[in-house]
Amino acid sequence: MNTLLLGVGNLLLSDEGVGVRAIEALEQRFIFPPEVTLQDGGTSGMELLEVMANRELIIVVDAVRSDSAPGSLFILK
C-alpha cells in the first residue's frame, strides 16, 4: 500500500511541532518499507499536494484543540 506518514506543525508555536517531532522520532527508530514515505510537512500547505497525490493511505500527525483526552486519535475519511 502506497502510504504517506505526514507530520505537520509549527516548531515555534504552542503545539511544539508535535507532528514534525513524531516523524523525526520514527525516522530515527524504525526502518520502513519502500512503499511508506515519511514526510516532515512543517507548516507547508499547497506545497504538500504533490507529495500527497496518488497515495492510498495518508496518516497525518498533528496537534488539535479538542475536548478529548491528550493523545486521542481522530480518523477522517
PDB file of C-alpha atoms in Angstrom:
ATOM      1  CA  MET A   1       0.000   0.000   0.000  1.00  0.00           C
ATOM      2  CA  ASN A   2       1.419   3.375  -1.059  1.00  0.00           C
ATOM      3  CA  THR A   3       1.403   5.154   2.321  1.00  0.00           C
ATOM      4  CA  LEU A   4       2.425   8.624   3.461  1.00  0.00           C
ATOM      5  CA  LEU A   5       3.148   9.441   7.105  1.00  0.00           C
ATOM      6  CA  LEU A   6       2.909  13.216   7.221  1.00  0.00           C
ATOM      7  CA  GLY A   7       3.927  15.180  10.291  1.00  0.00           C
ATOM      8  CA  VAL A   8       2.799  18.783  10.449  1.00  0.00           C
ATOM      9  CA  GLY A   9       3.091  21.569  12.964  1.00  0.00           C
ATOM     10  CA  ASN A  10       4.980  24.697  13.807  1.00  0.00           C
ATOM     11  CA  LEU A  11       8.097  24.234  15.936  1.00  0.00           C
ATOM     12  CA  LEU A  12       7.779  27.825  17.142  1.00  0.00           C
ATOM     13  CA  LEU A  13       4.170  27.761  18.336  1.00  0.00           C
ATOM     14  CA  SER A  14       2.368  26.113  21.234  1.00  0.00           C
ATOM     15  CA  ASP A  15       1.883  22.690  19.611  1.00  0.00           C
ATOM     16  CA  GLU A  16       5.684  22.271  19.652  1.00  0.00           C
ATOM     17  CA  GLY A  17       5.527  20.844  16.140  1.00  0.00           C
ATOM     18  CA  VAL A  18       4.324  17.519  17.502  1.00  0.00           C
ATOM     19  CA  GLY A  19       3.847  16.061  14.017  1.00  0.00           C
ATOM     20  CA  VAL A  20       7.312  17.108  12.903  1.00  0.00           C
ATOM     21  CA  ARG A  21       8.878  15.679  16.066  1.00  0.00           C
ATOM     22  CA  ALA A  22       6.937  12.416  15.639  1.00  0.00           C
ATOM     23  CA  ILE A  23       8.281  11.962  12.105  1.00  0.00           C
ATOM     24  CA  GLU A  24      11.820  12.657  13.334  1.00  0.00           C
ATOM     25  CA  ALA A  25      11.439  10.037  16.076  1.00  0.00           C
ATOM     26  CA  LEU A  26      10.031   7.442  13.673  1.00  0.00           C
ATOM     27  CA  GLU A  27      12.882   8.021  11.204  1.00  0.00           C
ATOM     28  CA  GLN A  28      15.458   7.559  13.966  1.00  0.00           C
ATOM     29  CA  ARG A  29      13.941   4.424  15.478  1.00  0.00           C
ATOM     30  CA  PHE A  30      12.481   2.389  12.621  1.00  0.00           C
ATOM     31  CA  ILE A  31      13.168   1.202   9.106  1.00  0.00           C
ATOM     32  CA  PHE A  32      10.165   1.487   6.811  1.00  0.00           C
ATOM     33  CA  PRO A  33       9.484  -0.450   3.613  1.00  0.00           C
ATOM     34  CA  PRO A  34       9.874   1.435   0.313  1.00  0.00           C
ATOM     35  CA  GLU A  35       6.123   1.873  -0.092  1.00  0.00           C
ATOM     36  CA  VAL A  36       5.988   4.008   3.081  1.00  0.00           C
ATOM     37  CA  THR A  37       7.153   7.618   2.846  1.00  0.00           C
ATOM     38  CA  LEU A  38       7.781   9.767   5.913  1.00  0.00           C
ATOM     39  CA  GLN A  39       7.426  13.493   5.300  1.00  0.00           C
ATOM     40  CA  ASP A  40       8.119  16.477   7.528  1.00  0.00           C
ATOM     41  CA  GLY A  41       5.337  18.770   6.381  1.00  0.00           C
ATOM     42  CA  GLY A  42       6.120  21.533   8.857  1.00  0.00           C
ATOM     43  CA  THR A  43       3.819  24.434   8.072  1.00  0.00           C
ATOM     44  CA  SER A  44       3.673  23.717   4.353  1.00  0.00           C
ATOM     45  CA  GLY A  45       0.296  23.943   2.717  1.00  0.00           C
ATOM     46  CA  MET A  46      -0.200  23.751  -1.013  1.00  0.00           C
ATOM     47  CA  GLU A  47       3.379  22.515  -1.407  1.00  0.00           C
ATOM     48  CA  LEU A  48       2.262  19.165   0.037  1.00  0.00           C
ATOM     49  CA  LEU A  49      -0.282  18.447  -2.696  1.00  0.00           C
ATOM     50  CA  GLU A  50       2.267  16.720  -4.916  1.00  0.00           C
ATOM     51  CA  VAL A  51       3.582  14.618  -2.019  1.00  0.00           C
ATOM     52  CA  MET A  52       0.012  13.579  -1.125  1.00  0.00           C
ATOM     53  CA  ALA A  53      -1.138  12.845  -4.684  1.00  0.00           C
ATOM     54  CA  ASN A  54      -1.853   9.238  -5.642  1.00  0.00           C
ATOM     55  CA  ARG A  55      -1.494   7.850  -2.104  1.00  0.00           C
ATOM     56  CA  GLU A  56      -3.692   5.000  -0.989  1.00  0.00           C
ATOM     57  CA  LEU A  57      -3.330   5.973   2.657  1.00  0.00           C
ATOM     58  CA  ILE A  58      -2.232   9.222   4.312  1.00  0.00           C
ATOM     59  CA  ILE A  59      -1.627   9.367   8.046  1.00  0.00           C
ATOM     60  CA  VAL A  60      -1.339  12.925   9.336  1.00  0.00           C
ATOM     61  CA  VAL A  61       0.255  13.529  12.720  1.00  0.00           C
ATOM     62  CA  ASP A  62      -0.638  16.907  14.201  1.00  0.00           C
ATOM     63  CA  ALA A  63      -1.973  18.525  17.350  1.00  0.00           C
ATOM     64  CA  VAL A  64      -5.563  19.722  17.531  1.00  0.00           C
ATOM     65  CA  ARG A  65      -7.515  21.510  20.228  1.00  0.00           C
ATOM     66  CA  SER A  66     -10.421  19.390  21.415  1.00  0.00           C
ATOM     67  CA  ASP A  67     -12.293  18.272  24.498  1.00  0.00           C
ATOM     68  CA  SER A  68     -10.785  14.790  24.156  1.00  0.00           C
ATOM     69  CA  ALA A  69      -8.024  13.362  26.311  1.00  0.00           C
ATOM     70  CA  PRO A  70      -4.416  14.092  25.249  1.00  0.00           C
ATOM     71  CA  GLY A  71      -3.194  11.508  22.755  1.00  0.00           C
ATOM     72  CA  SER A  72      -6.666  10.849  21.370  1.00  0.00           C
ATOM     73  CA  LEU A  73      -6.856   9.724  17.757  1.00  0.00           C
ATOM     74  CA  PHE A  74      -9.135  11.298  15.177  1.00  0.00           C
ATOM     75  CA  ILE A  75      -9.949   9.439  11.982  1.00  0.00           C
ATOM     76  CA  LEU A  76     -11.084  11.484   8.996  1.00  0.00           C
ATOM     77  CA  LYS A  77     -12.364   9.765   5.888  1.00  0.00           C
TER      78      LYS A  77
END
